[in-house]
Coordinates of C-alpha atoms and ligand atoms in Angstrom, one line a residue:
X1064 CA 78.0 -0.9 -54.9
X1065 CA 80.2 -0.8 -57.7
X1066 CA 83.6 1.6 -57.6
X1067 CA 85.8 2.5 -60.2
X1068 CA 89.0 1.4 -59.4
X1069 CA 90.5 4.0 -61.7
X1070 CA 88.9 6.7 -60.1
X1071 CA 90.2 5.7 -56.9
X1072 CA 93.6 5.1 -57.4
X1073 CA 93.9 8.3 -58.7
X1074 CA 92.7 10.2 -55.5
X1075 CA 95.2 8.0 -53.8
X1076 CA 98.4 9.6 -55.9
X1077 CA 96.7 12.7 -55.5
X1078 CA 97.1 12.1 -51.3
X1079 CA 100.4 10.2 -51.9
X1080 CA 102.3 12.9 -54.0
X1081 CA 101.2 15.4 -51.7
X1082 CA 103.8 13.7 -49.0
X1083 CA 107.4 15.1 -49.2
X1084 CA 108.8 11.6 -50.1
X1085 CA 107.3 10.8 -53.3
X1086 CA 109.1 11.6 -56.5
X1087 CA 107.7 10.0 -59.0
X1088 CA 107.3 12.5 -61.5
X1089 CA 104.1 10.8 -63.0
X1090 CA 102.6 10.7 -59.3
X1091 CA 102.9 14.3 -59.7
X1092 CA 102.0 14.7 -63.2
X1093 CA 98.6 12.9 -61.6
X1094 CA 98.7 15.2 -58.9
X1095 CA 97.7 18.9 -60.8
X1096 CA 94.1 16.5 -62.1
X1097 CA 93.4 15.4 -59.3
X1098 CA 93.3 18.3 -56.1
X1099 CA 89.9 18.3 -56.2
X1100 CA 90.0 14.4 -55.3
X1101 CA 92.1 15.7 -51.7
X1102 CA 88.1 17.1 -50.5
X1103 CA 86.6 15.3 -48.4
X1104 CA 89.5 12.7 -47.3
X1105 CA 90.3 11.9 -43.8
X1106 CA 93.6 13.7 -44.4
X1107 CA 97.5 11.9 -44.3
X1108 CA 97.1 10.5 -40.5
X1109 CA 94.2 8.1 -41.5
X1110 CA 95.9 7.4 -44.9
X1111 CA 99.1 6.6 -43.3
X1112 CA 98.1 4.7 -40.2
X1113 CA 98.9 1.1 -40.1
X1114 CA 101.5 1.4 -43.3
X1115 CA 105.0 0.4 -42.1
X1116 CA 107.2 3.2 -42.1
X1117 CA 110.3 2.5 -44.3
X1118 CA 113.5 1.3 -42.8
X1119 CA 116.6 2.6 -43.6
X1120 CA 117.9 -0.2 -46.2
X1121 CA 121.7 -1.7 -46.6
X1122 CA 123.2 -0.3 -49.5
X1123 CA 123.5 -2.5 -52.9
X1124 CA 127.5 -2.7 -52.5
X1125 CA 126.9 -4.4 -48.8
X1126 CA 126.9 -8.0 -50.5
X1127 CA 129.5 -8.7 -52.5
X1128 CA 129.6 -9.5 -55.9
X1129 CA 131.5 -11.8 -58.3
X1130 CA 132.1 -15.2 -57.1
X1131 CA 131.8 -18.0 -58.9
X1132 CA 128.2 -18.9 -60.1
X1133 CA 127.1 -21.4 -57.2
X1134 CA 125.5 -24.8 -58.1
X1135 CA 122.1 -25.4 -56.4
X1136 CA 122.5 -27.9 -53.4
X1137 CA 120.9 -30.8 -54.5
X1138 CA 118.4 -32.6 -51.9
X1139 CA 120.0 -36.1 -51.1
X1140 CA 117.7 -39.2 -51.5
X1141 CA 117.7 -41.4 -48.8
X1142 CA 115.4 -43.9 -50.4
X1143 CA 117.5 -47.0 -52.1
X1144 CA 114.3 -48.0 -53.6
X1145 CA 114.7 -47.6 -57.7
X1146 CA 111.3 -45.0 -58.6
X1147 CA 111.2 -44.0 -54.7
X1148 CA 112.4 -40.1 -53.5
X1149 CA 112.9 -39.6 -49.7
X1150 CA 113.8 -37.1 -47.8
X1151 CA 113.2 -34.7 -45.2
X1152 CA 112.8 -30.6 -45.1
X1153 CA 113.1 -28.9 -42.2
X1154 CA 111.7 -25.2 -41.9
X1155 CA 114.1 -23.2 -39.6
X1156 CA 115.5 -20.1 -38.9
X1157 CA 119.5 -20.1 -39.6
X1158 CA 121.6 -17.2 -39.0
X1159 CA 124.2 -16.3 -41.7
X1160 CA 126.6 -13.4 -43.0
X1161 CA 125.8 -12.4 -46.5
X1162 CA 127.1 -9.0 -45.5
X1163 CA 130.1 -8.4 -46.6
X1164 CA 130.8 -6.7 -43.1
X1165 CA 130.1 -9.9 -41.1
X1166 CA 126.8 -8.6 -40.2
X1167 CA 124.4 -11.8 -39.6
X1168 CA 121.0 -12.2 -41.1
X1169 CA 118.4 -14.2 -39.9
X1170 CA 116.4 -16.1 -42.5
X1171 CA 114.4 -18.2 -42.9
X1172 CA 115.9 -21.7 -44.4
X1173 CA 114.5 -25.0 -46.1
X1174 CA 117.5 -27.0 -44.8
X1175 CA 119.7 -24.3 -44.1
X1176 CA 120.1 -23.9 -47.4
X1177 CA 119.5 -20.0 -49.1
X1178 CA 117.3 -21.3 -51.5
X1179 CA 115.9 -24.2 -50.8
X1180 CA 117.8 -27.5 -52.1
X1181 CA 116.7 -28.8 -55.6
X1182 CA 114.5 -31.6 -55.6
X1183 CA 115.2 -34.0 -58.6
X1184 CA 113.2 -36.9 -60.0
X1185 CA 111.8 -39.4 -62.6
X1186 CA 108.1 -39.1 -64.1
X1187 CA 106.7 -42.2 -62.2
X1188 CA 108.8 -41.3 -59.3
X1189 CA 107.0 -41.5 -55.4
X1190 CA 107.9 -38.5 -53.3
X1191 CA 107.7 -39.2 -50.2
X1192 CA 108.8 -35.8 -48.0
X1193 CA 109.1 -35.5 -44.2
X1194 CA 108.6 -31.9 -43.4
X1195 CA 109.2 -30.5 -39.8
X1196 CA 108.5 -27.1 -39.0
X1197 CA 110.5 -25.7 -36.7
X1198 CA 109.3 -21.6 -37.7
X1199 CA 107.3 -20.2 -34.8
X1200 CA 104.3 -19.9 -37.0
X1201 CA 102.3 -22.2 -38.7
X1202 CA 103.9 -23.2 -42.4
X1203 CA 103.2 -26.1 -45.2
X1204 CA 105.0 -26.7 -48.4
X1205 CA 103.2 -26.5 -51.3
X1206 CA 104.4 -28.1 -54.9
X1207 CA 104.0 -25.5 -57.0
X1208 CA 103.3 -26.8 -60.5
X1209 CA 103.2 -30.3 -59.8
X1210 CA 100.2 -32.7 -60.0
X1211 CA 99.5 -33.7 -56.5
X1212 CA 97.0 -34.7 -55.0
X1213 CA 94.7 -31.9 -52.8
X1214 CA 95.5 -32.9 -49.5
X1215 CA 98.9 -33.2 -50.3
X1216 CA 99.6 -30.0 -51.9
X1217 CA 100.5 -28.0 -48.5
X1218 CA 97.2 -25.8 -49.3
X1219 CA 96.3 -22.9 -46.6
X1220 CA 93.9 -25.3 -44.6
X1221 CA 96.4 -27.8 -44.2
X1222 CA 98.9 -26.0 -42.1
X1223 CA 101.8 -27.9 -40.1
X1224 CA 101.6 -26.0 -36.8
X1225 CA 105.0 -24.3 -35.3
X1226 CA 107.1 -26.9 -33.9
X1227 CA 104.8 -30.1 -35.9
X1228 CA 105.8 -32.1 -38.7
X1229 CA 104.2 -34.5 -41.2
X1230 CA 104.6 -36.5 -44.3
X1231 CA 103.9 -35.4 -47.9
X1232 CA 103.4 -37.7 -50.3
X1233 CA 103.1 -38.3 -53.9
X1234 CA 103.2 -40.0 -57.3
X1235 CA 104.1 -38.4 -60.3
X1236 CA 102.1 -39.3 -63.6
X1237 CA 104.2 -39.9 -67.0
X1238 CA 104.5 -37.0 -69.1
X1239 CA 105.6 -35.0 -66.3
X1240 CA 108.9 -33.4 -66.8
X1241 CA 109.4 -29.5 -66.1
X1242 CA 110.5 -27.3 -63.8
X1243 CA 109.0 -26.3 -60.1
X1244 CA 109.4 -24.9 -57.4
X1245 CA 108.2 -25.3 -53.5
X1246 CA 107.3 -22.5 -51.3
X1247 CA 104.7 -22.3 -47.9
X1248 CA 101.1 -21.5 -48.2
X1249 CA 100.0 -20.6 -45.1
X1250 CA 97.0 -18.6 -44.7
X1251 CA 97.9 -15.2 -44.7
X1252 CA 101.9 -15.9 -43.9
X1253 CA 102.9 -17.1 -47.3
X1254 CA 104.7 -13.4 -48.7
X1255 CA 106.9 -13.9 -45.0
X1256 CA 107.8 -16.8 -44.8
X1257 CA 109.4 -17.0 -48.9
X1258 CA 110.7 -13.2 -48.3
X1259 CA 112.4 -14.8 -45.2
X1260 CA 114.1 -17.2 -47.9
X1261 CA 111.7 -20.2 -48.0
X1262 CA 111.7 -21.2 -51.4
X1263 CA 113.5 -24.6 -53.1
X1264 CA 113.5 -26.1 -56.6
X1265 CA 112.2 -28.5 -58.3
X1266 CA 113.1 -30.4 -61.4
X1267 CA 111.5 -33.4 -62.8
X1268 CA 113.3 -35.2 -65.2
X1269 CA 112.1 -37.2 -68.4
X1270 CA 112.7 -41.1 -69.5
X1271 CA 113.9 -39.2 -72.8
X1272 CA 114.8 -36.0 -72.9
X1273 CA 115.7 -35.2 -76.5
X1274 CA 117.9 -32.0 -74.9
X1275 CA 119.9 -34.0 -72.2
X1276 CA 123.0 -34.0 -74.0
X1277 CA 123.4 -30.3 -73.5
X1278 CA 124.9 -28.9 -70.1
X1279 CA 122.6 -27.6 -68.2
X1280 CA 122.8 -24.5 -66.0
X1281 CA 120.4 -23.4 -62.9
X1282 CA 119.4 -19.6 -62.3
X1283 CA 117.3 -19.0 -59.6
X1284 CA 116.5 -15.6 -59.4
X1285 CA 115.0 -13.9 -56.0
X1286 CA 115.1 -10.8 -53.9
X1287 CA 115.9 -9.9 -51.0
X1288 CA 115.6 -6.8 -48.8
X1289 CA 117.9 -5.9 -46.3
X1290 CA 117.9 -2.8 -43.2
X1291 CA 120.8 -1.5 -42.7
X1292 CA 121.3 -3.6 -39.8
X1293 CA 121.3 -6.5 -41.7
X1294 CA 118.0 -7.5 -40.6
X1295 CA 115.5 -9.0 -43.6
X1296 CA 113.7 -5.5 -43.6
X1297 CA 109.5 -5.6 -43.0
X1298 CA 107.3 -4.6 -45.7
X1299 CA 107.0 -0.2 -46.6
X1300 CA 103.5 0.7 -48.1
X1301 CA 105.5 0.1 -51.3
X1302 CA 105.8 -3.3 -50.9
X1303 CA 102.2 -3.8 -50.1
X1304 CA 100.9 -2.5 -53.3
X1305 CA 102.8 -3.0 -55.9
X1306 CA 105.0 -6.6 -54.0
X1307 CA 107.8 -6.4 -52.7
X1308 CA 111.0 -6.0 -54.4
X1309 CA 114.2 -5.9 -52.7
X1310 CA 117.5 -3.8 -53.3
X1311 CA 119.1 -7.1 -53.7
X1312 CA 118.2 -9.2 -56.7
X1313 CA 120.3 -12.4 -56.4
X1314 CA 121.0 -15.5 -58.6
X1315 CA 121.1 -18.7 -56.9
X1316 CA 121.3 -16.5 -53.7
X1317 CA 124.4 -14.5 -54.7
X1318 CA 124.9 -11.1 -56.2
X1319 CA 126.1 -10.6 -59.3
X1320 CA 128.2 -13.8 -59.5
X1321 CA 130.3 -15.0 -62.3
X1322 CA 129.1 -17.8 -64.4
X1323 CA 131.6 -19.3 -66.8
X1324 CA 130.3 -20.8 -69.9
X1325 CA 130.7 -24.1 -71.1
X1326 CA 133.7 -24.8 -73.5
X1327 CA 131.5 -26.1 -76.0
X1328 CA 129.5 -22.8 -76.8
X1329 CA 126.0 -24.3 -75.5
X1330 CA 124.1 -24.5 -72.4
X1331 CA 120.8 -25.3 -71.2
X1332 CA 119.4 -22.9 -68.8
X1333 CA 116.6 -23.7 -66.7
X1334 CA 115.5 -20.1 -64.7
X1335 CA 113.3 -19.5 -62.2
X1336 CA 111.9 -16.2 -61.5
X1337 CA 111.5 -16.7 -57.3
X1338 CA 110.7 -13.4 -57.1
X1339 CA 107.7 -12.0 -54.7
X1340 CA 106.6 -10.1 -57.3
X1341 CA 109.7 -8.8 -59.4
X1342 CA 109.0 -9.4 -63.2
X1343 CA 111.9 -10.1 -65.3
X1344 CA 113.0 -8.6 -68.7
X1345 CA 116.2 -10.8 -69.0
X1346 CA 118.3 -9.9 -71.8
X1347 CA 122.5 -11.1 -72.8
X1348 CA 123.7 -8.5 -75.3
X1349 CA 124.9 -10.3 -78.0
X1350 CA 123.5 -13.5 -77.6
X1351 CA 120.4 -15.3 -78.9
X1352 CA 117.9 -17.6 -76.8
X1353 CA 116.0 -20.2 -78.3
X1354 CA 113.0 -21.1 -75.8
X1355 CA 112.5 -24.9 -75.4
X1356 CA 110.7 -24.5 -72.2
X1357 CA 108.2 -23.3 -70.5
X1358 CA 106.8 -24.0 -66.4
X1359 CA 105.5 -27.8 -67.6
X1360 CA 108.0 -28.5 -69.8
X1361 CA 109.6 -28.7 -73.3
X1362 CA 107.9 -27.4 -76.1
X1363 CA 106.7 -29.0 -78.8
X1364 CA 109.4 -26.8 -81.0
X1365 CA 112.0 -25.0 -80.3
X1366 CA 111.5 -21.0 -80.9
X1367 CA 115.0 -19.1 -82.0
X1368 CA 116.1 -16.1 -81.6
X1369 CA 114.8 -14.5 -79.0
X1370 CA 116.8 -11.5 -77.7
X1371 CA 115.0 -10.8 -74.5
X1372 CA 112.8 -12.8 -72.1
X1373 CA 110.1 -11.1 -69.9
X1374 CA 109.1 -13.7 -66.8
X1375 CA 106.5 -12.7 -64.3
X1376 CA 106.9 -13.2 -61.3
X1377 CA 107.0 -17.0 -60.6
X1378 CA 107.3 -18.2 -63.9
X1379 CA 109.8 -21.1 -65.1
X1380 CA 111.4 -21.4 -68.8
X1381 CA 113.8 -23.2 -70.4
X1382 CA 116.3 -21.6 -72.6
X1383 CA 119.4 -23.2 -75.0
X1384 CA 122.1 -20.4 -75.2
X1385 CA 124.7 -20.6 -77.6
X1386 CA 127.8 -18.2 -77.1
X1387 CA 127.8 -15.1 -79.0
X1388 CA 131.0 -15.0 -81.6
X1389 CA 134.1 -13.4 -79.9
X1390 CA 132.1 -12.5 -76.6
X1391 CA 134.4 -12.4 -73.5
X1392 CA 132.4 -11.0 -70.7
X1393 CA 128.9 -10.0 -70.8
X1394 CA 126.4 -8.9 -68.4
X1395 CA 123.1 -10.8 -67.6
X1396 CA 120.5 -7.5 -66.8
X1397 CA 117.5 -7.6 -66.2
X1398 CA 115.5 -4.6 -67.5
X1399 CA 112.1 -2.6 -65.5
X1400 CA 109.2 -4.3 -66.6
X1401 CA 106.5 -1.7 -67.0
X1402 CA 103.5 -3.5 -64.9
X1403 CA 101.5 -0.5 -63.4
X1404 CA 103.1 0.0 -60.2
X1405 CA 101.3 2.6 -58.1
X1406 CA 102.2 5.2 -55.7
X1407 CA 105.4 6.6 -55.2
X1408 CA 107.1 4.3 -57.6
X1409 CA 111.4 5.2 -57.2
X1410 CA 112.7 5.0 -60.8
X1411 CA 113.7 2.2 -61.9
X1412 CA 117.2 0.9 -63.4
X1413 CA 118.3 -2.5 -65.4
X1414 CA 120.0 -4.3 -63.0
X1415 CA 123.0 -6.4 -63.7
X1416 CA 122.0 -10.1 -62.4
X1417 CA 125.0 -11.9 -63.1
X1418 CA 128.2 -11.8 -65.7
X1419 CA 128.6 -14.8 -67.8
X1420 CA 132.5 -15.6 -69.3
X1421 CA 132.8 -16.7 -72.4
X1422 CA 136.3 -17.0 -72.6
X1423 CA 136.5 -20.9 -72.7
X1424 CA 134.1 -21.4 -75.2
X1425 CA 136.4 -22.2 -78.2
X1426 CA 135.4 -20.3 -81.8
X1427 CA 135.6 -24.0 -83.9
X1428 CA 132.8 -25.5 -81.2
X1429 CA 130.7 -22.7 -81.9
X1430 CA 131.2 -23.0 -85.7
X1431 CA 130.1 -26.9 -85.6
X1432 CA 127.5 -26.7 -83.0
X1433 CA 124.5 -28.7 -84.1
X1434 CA 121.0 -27.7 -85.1
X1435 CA 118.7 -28.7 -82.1
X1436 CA 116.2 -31.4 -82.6
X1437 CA 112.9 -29.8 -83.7
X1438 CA 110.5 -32.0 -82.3
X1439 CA 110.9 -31.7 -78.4
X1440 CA 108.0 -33.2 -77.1
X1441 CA 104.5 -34.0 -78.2
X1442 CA 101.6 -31.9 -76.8
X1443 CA 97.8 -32.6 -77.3
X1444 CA 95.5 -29.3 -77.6
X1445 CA 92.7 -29.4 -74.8
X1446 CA 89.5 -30.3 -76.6
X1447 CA 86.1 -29.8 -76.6
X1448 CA 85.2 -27.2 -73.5
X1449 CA 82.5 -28.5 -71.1
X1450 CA 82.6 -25.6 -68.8
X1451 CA 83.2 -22.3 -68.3
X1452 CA 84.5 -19.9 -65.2
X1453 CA 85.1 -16.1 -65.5
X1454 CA 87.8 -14.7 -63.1
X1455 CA 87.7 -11.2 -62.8
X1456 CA 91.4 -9.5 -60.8
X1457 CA 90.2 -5.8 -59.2
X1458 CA 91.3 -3.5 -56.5
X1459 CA 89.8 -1.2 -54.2
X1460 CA 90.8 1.6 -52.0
X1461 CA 89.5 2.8 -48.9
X1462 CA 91.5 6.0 -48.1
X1463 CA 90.3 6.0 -44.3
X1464 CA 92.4 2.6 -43.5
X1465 CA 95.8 3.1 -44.8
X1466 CA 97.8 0.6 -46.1
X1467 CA 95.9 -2.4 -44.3
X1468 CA 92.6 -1.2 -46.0
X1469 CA 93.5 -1.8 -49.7
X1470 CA 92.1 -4.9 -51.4
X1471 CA 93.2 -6.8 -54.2
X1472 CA 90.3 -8.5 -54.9
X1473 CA 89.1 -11.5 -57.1
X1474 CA 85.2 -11.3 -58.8
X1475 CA 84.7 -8.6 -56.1
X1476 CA 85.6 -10.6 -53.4
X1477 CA 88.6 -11.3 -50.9
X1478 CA 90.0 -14.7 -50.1
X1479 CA 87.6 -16.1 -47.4
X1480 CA 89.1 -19.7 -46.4
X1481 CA 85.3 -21.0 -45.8
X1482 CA 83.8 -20.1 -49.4
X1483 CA 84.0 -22.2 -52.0
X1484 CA 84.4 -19.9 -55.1
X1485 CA 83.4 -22.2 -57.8
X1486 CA 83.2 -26.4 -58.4
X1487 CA 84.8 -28.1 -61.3
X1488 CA 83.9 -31.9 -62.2
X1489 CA 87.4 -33.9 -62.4
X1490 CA 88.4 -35.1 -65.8
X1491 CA 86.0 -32.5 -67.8
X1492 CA 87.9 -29.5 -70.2
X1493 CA 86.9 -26.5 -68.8
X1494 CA 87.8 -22.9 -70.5
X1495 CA 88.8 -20.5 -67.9
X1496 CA 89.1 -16.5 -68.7
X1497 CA 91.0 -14.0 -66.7
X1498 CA 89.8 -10.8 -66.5
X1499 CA 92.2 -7.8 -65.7
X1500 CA 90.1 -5.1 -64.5
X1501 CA 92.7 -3.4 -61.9
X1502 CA 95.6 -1.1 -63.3
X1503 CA 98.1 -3.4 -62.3
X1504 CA 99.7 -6.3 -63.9
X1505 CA 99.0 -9.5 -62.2
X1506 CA 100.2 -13.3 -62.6
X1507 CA 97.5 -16.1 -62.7
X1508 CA 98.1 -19.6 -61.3
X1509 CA 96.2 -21.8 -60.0
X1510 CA 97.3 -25.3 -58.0
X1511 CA 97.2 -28.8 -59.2
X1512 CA 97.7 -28.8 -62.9
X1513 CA 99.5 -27.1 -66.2
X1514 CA 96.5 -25.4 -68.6
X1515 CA 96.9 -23.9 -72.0
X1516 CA 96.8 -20.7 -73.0
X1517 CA 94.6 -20.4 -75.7
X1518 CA 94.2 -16.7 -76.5
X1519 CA 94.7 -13.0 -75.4
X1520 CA 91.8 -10.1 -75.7
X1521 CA 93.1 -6.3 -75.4
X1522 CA 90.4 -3.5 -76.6
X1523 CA 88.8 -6.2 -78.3
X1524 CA 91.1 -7.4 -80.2
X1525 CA 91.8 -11.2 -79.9
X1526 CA 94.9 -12.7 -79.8
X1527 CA 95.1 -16.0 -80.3
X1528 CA 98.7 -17.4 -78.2
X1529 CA 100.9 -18.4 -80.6
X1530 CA 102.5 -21.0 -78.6
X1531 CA 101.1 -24.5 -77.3
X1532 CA 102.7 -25.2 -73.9
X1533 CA 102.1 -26.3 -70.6
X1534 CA 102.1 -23.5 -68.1
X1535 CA 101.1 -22.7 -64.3
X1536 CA 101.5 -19.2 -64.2
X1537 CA 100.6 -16.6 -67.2
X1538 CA 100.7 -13.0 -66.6
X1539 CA 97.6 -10.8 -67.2
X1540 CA 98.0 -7.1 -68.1
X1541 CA 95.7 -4.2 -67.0
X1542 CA 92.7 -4.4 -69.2
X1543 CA 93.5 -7.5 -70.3
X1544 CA 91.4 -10.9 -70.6
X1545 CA 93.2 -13.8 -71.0
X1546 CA 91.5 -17.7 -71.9
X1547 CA 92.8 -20.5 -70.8
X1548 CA 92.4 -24.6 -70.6
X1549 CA 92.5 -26.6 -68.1
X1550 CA 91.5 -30.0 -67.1
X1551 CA 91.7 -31.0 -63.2
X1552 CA 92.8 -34.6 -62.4
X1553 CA 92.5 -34.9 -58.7
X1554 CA 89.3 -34.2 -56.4
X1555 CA 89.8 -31.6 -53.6
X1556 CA 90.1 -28.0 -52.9
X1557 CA 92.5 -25.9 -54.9
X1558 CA 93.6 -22.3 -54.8
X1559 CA 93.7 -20.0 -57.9
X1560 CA 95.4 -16.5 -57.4
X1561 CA 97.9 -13.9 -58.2
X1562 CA 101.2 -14.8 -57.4
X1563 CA 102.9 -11.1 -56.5
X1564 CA 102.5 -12.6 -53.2
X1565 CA 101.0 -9.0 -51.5
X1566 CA 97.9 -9.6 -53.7
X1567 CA 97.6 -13.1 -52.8
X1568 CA 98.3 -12.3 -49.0
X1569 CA 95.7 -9.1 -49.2
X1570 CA 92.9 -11.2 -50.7
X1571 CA 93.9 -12.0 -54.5
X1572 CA 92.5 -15.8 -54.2
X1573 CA 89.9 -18.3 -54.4
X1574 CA 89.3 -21.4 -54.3
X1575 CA 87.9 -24.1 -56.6
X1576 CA 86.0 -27.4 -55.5
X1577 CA 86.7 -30.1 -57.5
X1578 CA 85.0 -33.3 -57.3
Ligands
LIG2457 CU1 103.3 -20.8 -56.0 CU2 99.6 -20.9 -54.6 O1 101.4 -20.9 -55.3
LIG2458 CU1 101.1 -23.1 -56.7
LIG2459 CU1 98.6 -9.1 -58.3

């Protein structure tokens, strides 16, 4: 049986905006259509059972704001072998006070360190990563991005059981270069454990990177949600529908902190949105961006003058900024990205992610700074398609479950660790499209490899991308299909899913064979 997913989400708003709490006034704008959808319902106590009531959060002001932009901690090698990375991770719990009361928080830590310490390497480099788990749960570290091998990828069926450890290892293939991250992927633990603050970088460097005279900065943007009690608060019915996005949106794990610019007018910013599912709409008044970057790497030219940069959740770019002319201080926002939250969505404000100083940059640098190279990086165009597979993002409601019965679902079905959704053949060009037939927003990745986008399709029009990069994440909006290349260069079993991690946890994921 087929459902319209429209249909039912608007019979849910009808039940939702009936409770006291909900606001929104488009919740109640969908309300006066839709009484006649309250008939026949099992009523609020079946609609609310099993959704977590919400806490009582800390207020925005709890952490302070200001300090000096911290670097990332850097993960320390303890291999003396030239083309060799080792080290170890430990998953832990670690109490600290990010209050500004002295009330402690317990997160969850890769190293003690809020987030996780950045990873750096050579292509050609060998990873070789001890990781102990010492969570009381089962956890594994995936490489987001990065082109590993299956079985060492930390994929759900390879968990590292509470209180176990293993090795993950791994060598990287020229051509490399870009910027990932490294979360957990347990089965059905993955939105916990990185909203408890598991989450590190990333960064792997090129032989030649035509930008590496440039200083480069690190933003690593990511939530957190606090109760009042300082406690990392659980997830409201909110959370579980449209991902959960804390009061706190931090840079490099601090509020609002104060990044002062380099002298000489440019920097290099790599930023990762480490967000469960908050999109970015990152704008500098003032200033221009020139993108040079995207999750795999440089482009193949640099594209000026952008004035804002929208980043789904999990994406990576790479930005040069150069200092607007007689800027002193100016605030980083971030504005609401409209993605087709439901429910009883509170309004939504820019948020001011961090202040940048530009007080040291002197006007005669800025004057002489140098054109950028125009030829970053060569990319090939994925050829000749030899297969095809059709992914199509939906949801479904039941309104007799509550919170625990809506499904976020992938070609009809939920995430089933035993089915094997489709089979690729290693080495062969395949053409995958993305089908958004939900009302929500949701971002695409799939495990092992970078793919192309090739082109775009809203009310059948086609949009061919404009830009040939290397991604591993690519947003698809309601309605929309979007095509994409790929070309898988391991065997194994990967996952492909939507990376609000709710969606993924609820069932947005499948697998793919590849042999
Ligand atoms: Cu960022 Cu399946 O992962
Ligand atoms: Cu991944
Ligand atoms: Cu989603």
């Amino acid at each position: 049986m087929s459902i319209n997913p429209l249909a039912q989400r608007r019979s849910f708003l009808a039940v939702l905006s009936t409770l006291p709490w909900v606001g929104s006034t488009w919740a109640q704008g969908m309300m006066s259509n839709n009484m006649s959808a309250m008939q026949g319902m099992g009523g609020m106590a079946g609609m609310m059972h099993g959704a977590a009531a919400s806490t009582a959060l800390a207020p925005v002001q709890a952490i302070a704001a200001g300090a000096p932009l911290a670097e990332l901690k850097k993960l320390v090698n303890t291999s003396i072998q030239p083309g060799q990375f080792r080290a170890t991770l430990r998953a832990a719990p670690v109490s600290a006070a990010v209050m500004q009361d002295g009330t402690h928080t317990v997160f969850w830590a890769y190293n003690d360190s809020l987030p996780g310490p950045l990873i750096e390497v050579m292509e050609g480099d060998t990873v070789e990563i001890e990781f102990i788990n010492d969570l009381p749960q089962p956890s594994t570290i995936h490489w987001h991005g990065l082109p590993v091998p299956a079985e060492q990828d930390g994929n759900p069926h390879d968990a590292v059981p509470a209180g176990g450890r293993r090795w993950y290892r791994f060598t990287l293939p020229p051509d490399c270069a870009g910027t990932y991250w490294y979360h957990p992927h347990p089965h059905e633990l993955t939105a916990e454990q990185v909203f408890r603050g598991l989450a590190g970088l990333f960064i792997v460097r090129a032989k030649n990177d035509p930008l590496k005279d440039i200083p480069e900065r690190h933003l690593v943007f990511s939530d957190l949600k606090l109760a009042a009690d300082g406690s990392i608060a659980p997830n409201d019915m909110n959370d579980e529908m449209n991902g959960r996005e804390g009061q706190f949106a931090l840079v490099n794990a601090q509020r609002q902190p104060l990044l002062n610019f380099a002298a000489g007018g440019r920097e290099r910013w790599r930023i990762w949105n480490a967000n469960s599912a908050r999109y970015l709409k990152l704008k500098l008044p003032g200033a221009r961006f020139t993108l040079v970057g995207t999750d795999g790497g440089l482009l193949q030219k640099p594209v000026p003058g952008l004035t804002e940069l929208v980043m789904a959740a999990a994406e990576r770019i790479e930005v040069i900024v150069d200092a607007p002319q007689g800027a002193a201080r100016v605030g980083l926002v971030t504005e609401p990205v409209e993605r087709g939250k439901m429910g009883m969505v509170p309004q939504e404000h820019a948020i001011t992610l961090l202040e940048v100083d530009f007080s040291a940059v002197k006007p005669d640098q800025l004057a002489a700074l140098p054109q950028l190279p125009q030829a970053l990086r060569r990319i090939e165009p994925l050829g000749t398609v030899q297969a095809k597979k059709r992914v199509v993002f939906s949801e479904s409601m039941s309104m007799a479950g509550g919170v625990h019965s809506m499904k976020f679902l992938v070609n009809g079905k939920s995430f089933d660790m035993k089915r094997v959704d489709f089979t690729s053949k290693i080495n062969e060009v395949e053409l995958w499209e993305i089908a958004n037939e939900s009302d929500m927003d949701h971002p695409f990745h799939i495990h092992g490899i970078q793919f192309q986008v090739i082109e775009r399709e809203r009310d059948g029009k086609v949009i061919p991308e404009p830009l040939l990069a290397w991604r591993d994440m690519v947003n698809t909006q309601s309605g929309e299909t979007v095509r994409i290349k790929l070309v898988q260069r391991h065997k194994g079993l990967r996952m492909f899913h939507c990376h609000i991690l709710e969606h993924e946890n609820a069932g947005m994921m499948g697998q793919v064979l590849v042999d």
